[in-house]
């Protein structure tokens, strides 16, 4: 089991953001993490990335505890995040953004071949390599952010709301890319607001509600569960 | 009139190149970690004293000791970063510039008084055989050590530009300067990058100090005027911009030198600060600076 999150609790000062959250993800599968705004989804993946610290429990990746490892070293284990809002380096070119993605020791070797592979996976980036990342459209930037994540040689790719603010056609294109990535054996933790498409491509799903897991199960079970809409919409 | 201006224009250009090199370190440190280093000029002063001491004590010319001084200054920079600046940055949840400004101002006062205590207040310089050599070019006189300092400054600037824009470490520095948190998600060790940036900043000071120590006097309180001049240059050229720092340096050097023709030399700083204020009002991001969100 590559990722096992056991009973983690995260606080921002006095504010209890994650309350006893547990999640497991298996090799090469896609886990959907659903929930409304402010439920703690981003906090959860930032905790796995090492940007936030949990006070209790443990986060185990490939049999190794990662909860006390600093963020820049978590990357070396293959836990890669594509952050919310893309967070490209705006003044760096697309090519440079991809190269920074391969900055870690694990990804630096053979990065030219890897870049060819990433461009193959996301052909839309091919003729934009010298463009400043900040000058591109939202959809192009999202593709670049996913490409940058792939450059890091992920074993677990955590994507935070990749469809946020994108046109429906681009969203579809992006989900196709995510499916392609899954086929290569990379596990995916998908944080999304787009419930239908996320459940369609994932095997298991979790619903976060005010910092707690309120629902979990296979994607099929959740799809037909009337409670999903309720908790999602916060009714 | 024209021939009257040609000589100061030339001298100002030569000195301006060195100013640009000195300001580059400040620009780099501020660009990468947003730390205002008010001890910048004092670190230049320290490096000049080392250079002079090596000449007076052991007869090692600054042109020979330059690389040794530069390497030494690298470790000085890394030490200051690791012993003080990094712990201060780490201890702050929300980064605010105040404590680091206080630290660097304190460091500046400490360094000035340290030198005053050890060497006294009298100005020192390394008078090497080359110091007084000149090269006549038409009606103009070119000071050879100043020409050397200028040429080396340009060469070092080009090397630094290459380093920042083409190497992995340089790219990581630019990434950290644009988005700190996302850099961590790329596996970049933020504090290591800071230490390298600060180290490079002090290396540039070591190189500049060695070259100017053959024709300028070092004295304990010289630092502040170089710190201030560097801030003007960085504001003029744009924070973090390498060509900006060099061109800003040339502009300041030339203005200083030409205005000294029409008014007492000590007033030329006034002219520079008027320009500084104008830049801040008209184009706060500088000539080559990227607009910040």
Short mmCIF file of C-alpha atoms in Angstrom, two decimals:
data_model
loop_
_atom_site.label_atom_id
_atom_site.label_comp_id
_atom_site.label_asym_id
_atom_site.label_seq_id
_atom_site.Cartn_x
_atom_site.Cartn_y
_atom_site.Cartn_z
CA UNK A 1 0.00 0.00 0.00
CA UNK A 2 1.84 3.15 -1.02
CA UNK A 3 0.00 5.76 1.01
CA UNK A 4 -1.54 5.35 4.40
CA UNK A 5 -2.74 8.36 6.35
CA UNK A 6 -3.62 7.40 9.91
CA UNK A 7 -5.58 9.64 12.26
CA UNK A 8 -3.90 12.93 11.53
CA UNK A 9 -4.85 16.18 13.25
CA UNK A 10 -3.76 19.54 11.93
CA UNK A 11 -4.23 22.93 13.56
CA UNK A 12 -3.76 26.48 12.32
CA UNK A 13 -3.10 28.18 15.62
CA UNK A 14 -6.22 27.29 17.61
CA UNK A 15 -8.27 26.30 14.62
CA UNK A 16 -8.71 22.56 14.25
CA UNK A 17 -8.55 22.01 10.48
CA UNK A 18 -8.18 18.23 10.17
CA UNK A 19 -9.78 15.99 12.74
CA UNK A 20 -8.68 12.35 12.88
CA UNK A 21 -8.41 11.91 9.13
CA UNK A 22 -7.44 8.51 7.73
CA UNK A 23 -7.04 7.63 4.07
CA UNK A 24 -5.40 4.78 2.20
CA UNK A 25 -4.43 4.65 -1.45
CA UNK A 26 -3.22 1.64 -3.36
CA UNK A 27 -0.70 1.34 -6.15
CA UNK A 28 -1.68 2.89 -9.42
CA UNK A 29 -5.15 3.83 -8.32
CA UNK A 30 -6.87 7.14 -8.28
CA UNK A 31 -8.38 8.35 -5.03
CA UNK A 32 -10.84 11.18 -5.18
CA UNK A 33 -10.95 13.57 -2.28
CA UNK A 34 -14.18 15.52 -2.41
CA UNK A 35 -15.65 18.23 -0.27
CA UNK A 36 -16.82 21.80 -0.29
CA UNK A 37 -14.60 24.85 0.09
CA UNK A 38 -12.88 25.08 3.44
CA UNK A 39 -13.37 21.39 4.28
CA UNK A 40 -9.61 20.91 4.62
CA UNK A 41 -8.75 19.20 1.33
CA UNK A 42 -5.78 21.42 0.53
CA UNK A 43 -4.59 21.23 4.13
CA UNK A 44 -4.65 17.44 3.88
CA UNK A 45 -2.44 17.22 0.82
CA UNK A 46 -0.17 19.98 2.10
CA UNK A 47 0.31 17.86 5.20
CA UNK A 48 1.30 14.88 3.08
CA UNK A 49 3.71 17.19 1.20
CA UNK A 50 5.24 18.30 4.50
CA UNK A 51 4.11 21.93 4.32
CA UNK A 52 1.85 21.43 7.35
CA UNK A 53 2.65 19.29 10.34
CA UNK A 54 0.32 16.84 12.05
CA UNK A 55 0.31 16.63 15.82
CA UNK A 56 -0.88 13.03 16.00
CA UNK A 57 -1.03 9.87 13.94
CA UNK A 58 1.24 9.10 11.04
CA UNK A 59 1.60 9.35 7.27
CA UNK A 60 3.20 6.27 5.78
CA UNK A 61 4.44 6.11 2.22
CA UNK A 62 5.88 2.85 0.91
CA UNK A 63 6.39 1.65 4.46
CA UNK A 64 8.18 4.82 5.57
CA UNK A 65 6.87 7.51 7.88
CA UNK A 66 7.00 10.91 6.18
CA UNK A 67 5.31 13.12 8.74
CA UNK A 68 8.53 14.58 10.13
CA UNK A 69 10.34 14.97 6.82
CA UNK A 70 10.75 18.55 5.55
CA UNK A 71 8.79 19.44 2.41
CA UNK A 72 11.74 19.58 0.01
CA UNK A 73 12.80 16.06 1.03
CA UNK A 74 9.32 14.58 0.75
CA UNK A 75 9.70 15.25 -2.98
CA UNK A 76 12.69 12.91 -3.10
CA UNK A 77 10.40 10.04 -2.06
CA UNK A 78 8.19 10.55 -5.10
CA UNK A 79 5.33 12.36 -3.39
CA UNK A 80 4.61 15.17 -5.80
CA UNK A 81 1.98 17.87 -5.61
CA UNK A 82 0.41 19.91 -8.39
CA UNK A 83 -0.77 22.81 -6.24
CA UNK A 84 -4.08 24.60 -6.35
CA UNK A 85 -4.09 27.60 -8.66
CA UNK A 86 -1.21 26.07 -10.65
CA UNK A 87 1.49 28.14 -8.94
CA UNK A 88 3.83 28.19 -11.94
CA UNK A 89 6.92 30.35 -11.74
CA UNK A 90 5.50 33.20 -13.84
CA UNK A 91 8.77 34.71 -15.07
CA UNK A 92 10.30 31.38 -15.99
CA UNK A 93 9.61 29.91 -19.41
CA UNK A 94 7.56 26.74 -19.77
CA UNK A 95 10.74 24.82 -20.43
CA UNK A 96 12.36 26.26 -17.31
CA UNK A 97 9.28 25.43 -15.25
CA UNK A 98 9.52 21.84 -16.44
CA UNK A 99 13.24 21.76 -15.62
CA UNK A 100 12.59 23.10 -12.11
CA UNK A 101 10.11 20.23 -11.78
CA UNK A 102 13.07 17.91 -12.32
CA UNK A 103 15.27 19.72 -9.78
CA UNK A 104 15.14 16.94 -7.17
CA UNK A 105 17.93 14.35 -7.13
CA UNK A 106 15.50 11.56 -8.00
CA UNK A 107 14.36 13.32 -11.16
CA UNK A 108 17.49 15.10 -12.34
CA UNK A 109 19.04 12.16 -14.09
CA UNK A 110 17.56 11.50 -17.51
CA UNK A 111 15.43 14.61 -17.39
CA UNK A 112 15.81 15.36 -21.09
CA UNK A 113 14.23 12.00 -21.95
CA UNK A 114 11.62 12.63 -19.32
CA UNK A 115 10.83 15.99 -20.89
CA UNK A 116 10.31 14.30 -24.26
CA UNK A 117 7.98 11.84 -22.55
CA UNK A 118 6.04 14.61 -20.79
CA UNK A 119 5.67 16.55 -24.04
CA UNK A 120 4.39 13.37 -25.61
CA UNK A 121 1.85 13.03 -22.85
CA UNK A 122 0.83 16.70 -23.03
CA UNK A 123 1.44 17.72 -26.65
CA UNK A 124 -0.16 21.13 -26.06
CA UNK A 125 3.07 22.26 -24.39
CA UNK A 126 5.30 21.42 -27.32
CA UNK A 127 5.19 24.72 -29.16
CA UNK A 128 5.07 26.87 -26.03
CA UNK A 129 8.36 25.88 -24.42
CA UNK A 130 9.92 29.33 -24.64
CA UNK A 131 6.82 31.25 -23.52
CA UNK A 132 6.88 32.86 -20.09
CA UNK A 133 4.59 30.69 -17.99
CA UNK A 134 2.76 33.69 -16.59
CA UNK A 135 1.72 34.87 -20.04
CA UNK A 136 -0.31 31.75 -20.91
CA UNK A 137 -4.02 31.06 -20.56
CA UNK A 138 -5.37 29.23 -17.51
CA UNK A 139 -5.76 25.95 -19.38
CA UNK A 140 -2.24 26.10 -20.78
CA UNK A 141 -0.90 26.93 -17.35
CA UNK A 142 -2.70 23.94 -15.83
CA UNK A 143 -1.21 21.64 -18.47
CA UNK A 144 2.21 23.08 -17.70
CA UNK A 145 1.68 22.54 -13.97
CA UNK A 146 0.76 18.89 -14.56
CA UNK A 147 3.78 18.56 -16.85
CA UNK A 148 5.99 20.06 -14.16
CA UNK A 149 4.59 17.54 -11.67
CA UNK A 150 5.32 14.67 -14.05
CA UNK A 151 8.90 15.93 -14.49
CA UNK A 152 9.41 15.19 -10.77
CA UNK A 153 8.97 11.45 -11.45
CA UNK A 154 5.96 11.00 -9.18
CA UNK A 155 4.98 7.75 -7.53
CA UNK A 156 2.09 9.54 -5.91
CA UNK A 157 0.76 12.58 -7.73
CA UNK A 158 -1.52 14.81 -5.68
CA UNK A 159 -3.53 17.23 -7.76
CA UNK A 160 -5.32 20.06 -6.06
CA UNK A 161 -8.40 21.18 -8.00
CA UNK A 162 -6.86 20.93 -11.44
CA UNK A 163 -10.16 21.79 -13.15
CA UNK A 164 -10.71 24.99 -11.19
CA UNK A 165 -11.69 27.84 -13.48
CA UNK A 166 -11.14 25.96 -16.74
CA UNK A 167 -13.42 25.71 -19.77
CA UNK A 168 -15.39 22.40 -19.97
CA UNK A 169 -13.50 21.27 -23.07
CA UNK A 170 -10.14 21.77 -21.35
CA UNK A 171 -11.42 20.00 -18.24
CA UNK A 172 -12.23 16.98 -20.38
CA UNK A 173 -8.79 17.10 -21.98
CA UNK A 174 -7.22 17.27 -18.55
CA UNK A 175 -9.12 14.27 -17.22
CA UNK A 176 -7.90 12.33 -20.26
CA UNK A 177 -4.33 13.21 -19.30
CA UNK A 178 -4.98 12.11 -15.71
CA UNK A 179 -6.23 8.75 -16.99
CA UNK A 180 -3.11 8.42 -19.11
CA UNK A 181 -0.94 9.10 -16.05
CA UNK A 182 -2.82 6.45 -14.07
CA UNK A 183 -2.10 3.88 -16.75
CA UNK A 184 1.64 4.35 -16.16
CA UNK A 185 1.21 3.01 -12.61
CA UNK A 186 1.38 6.35 -10.81
CA UNK A 187 -1.04 6.65 -7.90
CA UNK A 188 -3.16 9.76 -7.93
CA UNK A 189 -4.81 11.67 -5.14
CA UNK A 190 -7.29 13.94 -6.84
CA UNK A 191 -8.80 16.83 -4.94
CA UNK A 192 -11.76 18.05 -6.90
CA UNK A 193 -15.00 19.97 -6.97
CA UNK A 194 -15.99 18.27 -10.19
CA UNK A 195 -17.67 15.29 -8.49
CA UNK A 196 -18.98 13.42 -11.51
CA UNK A 197 -15.78 13.33 -13.52
CA UNK A 198 -13.67 12.55 -10.47
CA UNK A 199 -15.81 9.58 -9.46
CA UNK A 200 -15.77 8.35 -13.02
CA UNK A 201 -12.00 7.88 -13.11
CA UNK A 202 -11.33 6.93 -9.49
CA UNK A 203 -11.73 3.67 -7.67
CA UNK A 204 -12.17 4.96 -4.15
CA UNK A 205 -13.36 8.27 -2.87
CA UNK A 206 -13.43 10.15 0.40
CA UNK A 207 -15.59 13.10 1.33
CA UNK A 208 -14.20 15.66 3.75
CA UNK A 209 -16.62 17.75 5.73
CA UNK A 210 -15.37 20.40 8.22
CA UNK A 211 -12.12 18.53 8.67
CA UNK A 212 -13.60 15.04 9.11
CA UNK A 213 -14.10 12.20 6.69
CA UNK A 214 -17.87 12.00 6.49
CA UNK A 215 -18.19 9.44 3.69
CA UNK A 216 -15.90 6.95 2.06
CA UNK A 217 -16.12 3.93 -0.16
CA UNK A 218 -15.74 2.85 -3.73
CA UNK A 219 -16.55 5.43 -6.34
CA UNK A 220 -19.54 3.37 -7.49
CA UNK A 221 -21.03 3.23 -3.99
CA UNK A 222 -20.62 6.93 -3.49
CA UNK A 223 -22.05 7.82 -6.83
CA UNK A 224 -25.39 6.33 -5.87
CA UNK A 225 -25.29 7.53 -2.29
CA UNK A 226 -27.76 10.39 -1.78
CA UNK A 227 -25.73 11.58 1.19
CA UNK A 228 -22.90 12.58 -1.13
CA UNK A 229 -24.77 15.52 -2.65
CA UNK A 230 -25.94 16.57 0.79
CA UNK A 231 -22.55 16.69 2.39
CA UNK A 232 -21.02 18.14 -0.71
CA UNK A 233 -23.42 20.98 -0.96
CA UNK A 234 -23.43 21.39 2.79
CA UNK A 235 -27.20 21.17 3.05
CA UNK B 1 32.65 71.95 -23.08
CA UNK B 2 32.62 68.53 -24.66
CA UNK B 3 36.25 67.80 -23.90
CA UNK B 4 35.63 69.08 -20.39
CA UNK B 5 32.97 66.41 -19.95
CA UNK B 6 34.80 63.56 -21.67
CA UNK B 7 37.20 62.89 -18.80
CA UNK B 8 34.55 62.72 -16.04
CA UNK B 9 32.36 60.66 -18.34
CA UNK B 10 35.19 58.17 -18.73
CA UNK B 11 36.10 58.08 -15.04
CA UNK B 12 32.44 57.80 -14.10
CA UNK B 13 31.93 54.89 -16.46
CA UNK B 14 34.93 53.02 -15.06
CA UNK B 15 33.83 53.57 -11.47
CA UNK B 16 30.19 52.89 -12.35
CA UNK B 17 31.04 49.38 -13.52
CA UNK B 18 32.47 48.63 -10.07
CA UNK B 19 29.42 50.19 -8.40
CA UNK B 20 27.29 47.88 -10.51
CA UNK B 21 29.25 44.84 -9.36
CA UNK B 22 28.91 45.89 -5.72
CA UNK B 23 25.17 46.47 -6.10
CA UNK B 24 24.68 43.09 -7.78
CA UNK B 25 25.23 41.22 -4.53
CA UNK B 26 22.63 43.32 -2.76
CA UNK B 27 20.19 42.87 -5.61
CA UNK B 28 20.68 39.10 -5.61
CA UNK B 29 20.18 38.73 -1.86
CA UNK B 30 17.14 40.97 -1.84
CA UNK B 31 15.71 39.34 -4.95
CA UNK B 32 16.03 35.79 -3.65
CA UNK B 33 15.12 36.16 0.00
CA UNK B 34 13.71 39.68 0.43
CA UNK B 35 16.28 40.55 3.04
CA UNK B 36 17.56 44.12 3.11
CA UNK B 37 21.23 43.89 3.98
CA UNK B 38 22.34 47.16 5.54
CA UNK B 39 25.79 45.73 6.26
CA UNK B 40 26.51 45.30 2.54
CA UNK B 41 28.96 48.22 2.31
CA UNK B 42 30.59 47.21 5.58
CA UNK B 43 31.33 43.75 4.23
CA UNK B 44 32.99 45.50 1.28
CA UNK B 45 35.03 47.50 3.77
CA UNK B 46 36.09 44.31 5.60
CA UNK B 47 37.20 42.70 2.35
CA UNK B 48 39.20 45.83 1.45
CA UNK B 49 40.97 45.76 4.82
CA UNK B 50 41.86 42.09 4.30
CA UNK B 51 43.19 42.88 0.86
CA UNK B 52 45.30 45.78 2.17
CA UNK B 53 46.54 43.72 5.14
CA UNK B 54 47.71 40.94 2.82
CA UNK B 55 49.64 43.51 0.78
CA UNK B 56 51.15 45.35 3.72
CA UNK B 57 51.82 42.30 5.87
CA UNK B 58 52.92 39.73 3.31
CA UNK B 59 53.49 41.67 0.12
CA UNK B 60 50.73 39.77 -1.67
CA UNK B 61 49.30 42.06 -4.32
CA UNK B 62 45.49 42.41 -4.34
CA UNK B 63 45.62 41.21 -7.95
CA UNK B 64 47.03 37.92 -6.64
CA UNK B 65 45.01 37.58 -3.46
CA UNK B 66 41.73 38.45 -5.21
CA UNK B 67 40.52 34.86 -5.55
CA UNK B 68 41.59 33.94 -2.03
CA UNK B 69 39.73 36.96 -0.67
CA UNK B 70 36.69 36.08 -2.77
CA UNK B 71 36.62 32.51 -1.44
CA UNK B 72 37.08 33.75 2.12
CA UNK B 73 34.21 36.20 1.63
CA UNK B 74 32.03 33.35 0.35
CA UNK B 75 32.44 31.56 3.67
CA UNK B 76 31.86 34.80 5.57
CA UNK B 77 28.58 35.21 3.70
CA UNK B 78 27.48 31.61 4.22
CA UNK B 79 28.39 31.90 7.89
CA UNK B 80 26.34 35.07 8.42
CA UNK B 81 23.42 33.43 6.62
CA UNK B 82 23.55 30.16 8.53
CA UNK B 83 24.40 31.57 11.95
CA UNK B 84 22.00 34.49 11.99
CA UNK B 85 19.72 35.17 9.05
CA UNK B 86 18.37 31.63 8.56
CA UNK B 87 17.55 31.18 12.29
CA UNK B 88 15.81 34.56 12.30
CA UNK B 89 13.80 33.68 9.18
CA UNK B 90 12.90 30.26 10.61
CA UNK B 91 11.70 31.70 13.89
CA UNK B 92 9.16 33.94 12.18
CA UNK B 93 5.81 32.54 11.23
CA UNK B 94 4.88 35.54 9.15
CA UNK B 95 7.99 36.98 7.63
CA UNK B 96 8.42 40.60 8.52
CA UNK B 97 11.50 42.55 7.51
CA UNK B 98 11.93 44.41 10.79
CA UNK B 99 14.08 41.97 12.77
CA UNK B 100 16.43 41.39 9.86
CA UNK B 101 16.79 45.11 9.24
CA UNK B 102 17.73 45.50 12.90
CA UNK B 103 20.16 42.61 12.62
CA UNK B 104 21.95 43.91 9.52
CA UNK B 105 22.11 47.47 10.89
CA UNK B 106 23.58 45.99 14.07
CA UNK B 107 26.07 43.97 12.05
CA UNK B 108 27.07 47.12 10.21
CA UNK B 109 27.77 49.00 13.45
CA UNK B 110 29.63 45.99 14.84
CA UNK B 111 31.90 45.65 11.80
CA UNK B 112 32.70 49.37 11.73
CA UNK B 113 33.71 49.36 15.37
CA UNK B 114 35.58 46.10 15.08
CA UNK B 115 37.83 47.61 12.42
CA UNK B 116 38.11 50.87 14.33
CA UNK B 117 39.26 48.94 17.40
CA UNK B 118 41.83 46.84 15.55
CA UNK B 119 43.17 49.23 12.92
CA UNK B 120 42.07 52.67 14.07
CA UNK B 121 40.28 55.23 11.94
CA UNK B 122 43.04 56.23 9.51
CA UNK B 123 42.32 55.40 5.85
CA UNK B 124 44.39 52.59 4.34
CA UNK B 125 45.09 51.53 0.76
CA UNK B 126 47.30 49.04 -1.06
CA UNK B 127 49.75 51.12 -3.10
CA UNK B 128 51.01 48.55 -5.60
CA UNK B 129 53.30 49.51 -8.53
CA UNK B 130 50.27 49.45 -10.83
CA UNK B 131 48.30 51.88 -8.65
CA UNK B 132 49.60 55.04 -10.29
CA UNK B 133 49.96 53.77 -13.84
CA UNK B 134 47.98 55.61 -16.48
CA UNK B 135 47.28 55.18 -20.13
CA UNK B 136 46.92 58.28 -22.29
CA UNK B 137 44.12 57.99 -24.85
CA UNK B 138 44.07 61.14 -26.98
CA UNK B 139 43.44 64.02 -24.59
CA UNK B 140 42.17 61.67 -21.91
CA UNK B 141 43.97 59.87 -19.15
CA UNK B 142 42.87 56.37 -18.23
CA UNK B 143 43.91 55.02 -14.84
CA UNK B 144 45.05 51.46 -15.39
CA UNK B 145 43.84 49.97 -12.07
CA UNK B 146 40.43 51.57 -12.64
CA UNK B 147 40.30 50.22 -16.17
CA UNK B 148 41.18 46.75 -14.86
CA UNK B 149 38.51 47.01 -12.19
CA UNK B 150 35.95 48.01 -14.80
CA UNK B 151 36.82 45.21 -17.22
CA UNK B 152 36.78 42.59 -14.46
CA UNK B 153 33.45 43.89 -13.19
CA UNK B 154 31.90 43.46 -16.62
CA UNK B 155 33.38 39.98 -17.03
CA UNK B 156 32.14 38.87 -13.61
CA UNK B 157 28.69 40.29 -14.31
CA UNK B 158 28.47 38.28 -17.54
CA UNK B 159 29.60 35.11 -15.71
CA UNK B 160 27.01 35.71 -12.99
CA UNK B 161 24.31 36.31 -15.56
CA UNK B 162 25.21 33.03 -17.19
CA UNK B 163 25.17 31.25 -13.84
CA UNK B 164 21.76 32.61 -12.85
CA UNK B 165 20.08 32.03 -16.19
CA UNK B 166 21.59 28.72 -17.29
CA UNK B 167 22.46 26.54 -14.31
CA UNK B 168 20.17 24.45 -12.10
CA UNK B 169 21.22 26.37 -9.01
CA UNK B 170 20.57 29.69 -10.73
CA UNK B 171 17.17 28.49 -11.90
CA UNK B 172 16.37 27.32 -8.36
CA UNK B 173 17.27 30.80 -7.09
CA UNK B 174 14.90 32.42 -9.54
CA UNK B 175 12.20 29.90 -8.62
CA UNK B 176 12.59 30.66 -4.90
CA UNK B 177 12.46 34.39 -5.59
CA UNK B 178 9.16 33.99 -7.43
CA UNK B 179 7.36 31.47 -5.22
CA UNK B 180 8.94 30.18 -2.04
CA UNK B 181 6.36 27.57 -1.08
CA UNK B 182 6.06 26.05 -4.54
CA UNK B 183 9.86 25.81 -4.71
CA UNK B 184 9.72 23.49 -1.71
CA UNK B 185 7.27 21.31 -3.63
CA UNK B 186 9.92 21.05 -6.38
CA UNK B 187 12.42 19.69 -3.87
CA UNK B 188 14.41 22.94 -3.63
CA UNK B 189 16.02 23.47 -0.23
CA UNK B 190 15.07 27.07 0.40
CA UNK B 191 17.65 27.80 3.11
CA UNK B 192 20.48 26.24 1.15
CA UNK B 193 19.53 28.45 -1.79
CA UNK B 194 19.57 31.49 0.50
CA UNK B 195 23.04 30.58 1.77
CA UNK B 196 24.34 30.26 -1.79
CA UNK B 197 22.77 33.60 -2.74
CA UNK B 198 24.28 35.37 0.25
CA UNK B 199 27.62 33.67 -0.38
CA UNK B 200 27.64 34.80 -4.01
CA UNK B 201 26.74 38.32 -2.86
CA UNK B 202 29.77 38.44 -0.57
CA UNK B 203 32.02 36.85 -3.23
CA UNK B 204 31.15 39.76 -5.52
CA UNK B 205 32.09 42.13 -2.70
CA UNK B 206 35.41 40.31 -2.23
CA UNK B 207 36.19 40.63 -5.93
CA UNK B 208 35.21 44.30 -6.05
CA UNK B 209 37.10 45.08 -2.82
CA UNK B 210 40.35 43.53 -4.07
CA UNK B 211 40.22 45.56 -7.26
CA UNK B 212 39.38 48.92 -5.69
CA UNK B 213 41.79 48.51 -2.77
CA UNK B 214 44.65 49.50 -5.10
CA UNK B 215 43.24 52.96 -5.81
CA UNK B 216 40.61 53.73 -3.16
CA UNK B 217 41.08 54.25 0.54
CA UNK B 218 39.35 52.00 3.03
CA UNK B 219 38.19 53.41 6.37
CA UNK B 220 35.81 52.07 9.03
CA UNK B 221 32.78 54.19 8.15
CA UNK B 222 33.04 53.96 4.36
CA UNK B 223 30.42 51.19 4.21
CA UNK B 224 27.26 53.20 4.59
CA UNK B 225 27.86 55.30 1.49
CA UNK B 226 28.36 52.10 -0.55
CA UNK B 227 25.26 50.49 0.98
CA UNK B 228 23.16 53.53 0.12
CA UNK B 229 24.63 53.82 -3.37
CA UNK B 230 23.86 50.12 -3.92
CA UNK B 231 20.24 50.65 -2.89
CA UNK B 232 19.92 53.52 -5.35
CA UNK B 233 21.43 51.35 -8.10
CA UNK B 234 19.15 48.40 -7.34
CA UNK B 235 16.08 50.64 -7.31
CA UNK B 236 17.20 52.21 -10.56
CA UNK B 237 17.91 48.93 -12.34
CA UNK B 238 15.13 46.82 -10.87
CA UNK B 239 15.39 44.31 -8.04
CA UNK B 240 17.02 41.05 -9.03
CA UNK B 241 17.93 42.22 -12.54
CA UNK B 242 21.57 41.61 -13.42
CA UNK B 243 21.81 43.94 -16.44
CA UNK B 244 19.74 46.42 -14.41
CA UNK B 245 22.32 46.52 -11.63
CA UNK B 246 25.16 47.03 -14.10
CA UNK B 247 23.41 49.80 -16.03
CA UNK B 248 22.21 51.37 -12.78
CA UNK B 249 25.82 51.32 -11.59
CA UNK B 250 27.02 53.05 -14.75
CA UNK B 251 24.30 55.70 -14.48
CA UNK B 252 25.18 56.44 -10.86
CA UNK B 253 28.93 56.45 -11.58
CA UNK B 254 28.56 58.86 -14.49
CA UNK B 255 26.15 61.20 -12.68
CA UNK B 256 28.43 61.31 -9.67
CA UNK B 257 31.48 62.05 -11.70
CA UNK B 258 29.91 64.68 -13.96
CA UNK B 259 28.06 66.48 -11.17
CA UNK B 260 31.37 66.72 -9.31
CA UNK B 261 32.48 69.03 -12.12
CA UNK B 262 29.83 71.58 -11.24
CA UNK B 263 29.54 71.32 -7.48
CA UNK B 264 31.52 70.12 -4.49
CA UNK B 265 31.98 66.35 -4.68
CA UNK B 266 30.06 65.76 -1.48
CA UNK B 267 26.96 67.28 -3.12
CA UNK B 268 26.92 64.68 -5.87
CA UNK B 269 25.18 62.33 -3.46
CA UNK B 270 22.33 64.80 -3.34
CA UNK B 271 21.92 64.54 -7.10
CA UNK B 272 21.89 60.75 -6.86
CA UNK B 273 19.20 60.79 -4.20
CA UNK B 274 17.07 63.18 -6.21
CA UNK B 275 17.24 60.65 -9.04
CA UNK B 276 16.48 57.86 -6.57
CA UNK B 277 13.33 59.61 -5.41
CA UNK B 278 12.29 60.34 -8.99
CA UNK B 279 12.67 56.66 -9.90
CA UNK B 280 10.60 55.60 -6.91
CA UNK B 281 7.86 58.02 -7.93
CA UNK B 282 7.88 57.45 -11.68
CA UNK B 283 8.84 53.78 -12.11
CA UNK B 284 9.12 52.01 -8.76
CA UNK B 285 10.01 48.67 -10.35
CA UNK B 286 13.15 50.16 -11.93
CA UNK B 287 14.37 50.06 -15.52
CA UNK B 288 14.51 46.29 -15.83
CA UNK B 289 12.34 45.23 -12.91
CA UNK B 290 9.31 43.02 -13.25
CA UNK B 291 6.13 44.52 -11.85
CA UNK B 292 5.17 42.81 -8.64
CA UNK B 293 1.69 41.72 -7.77
#
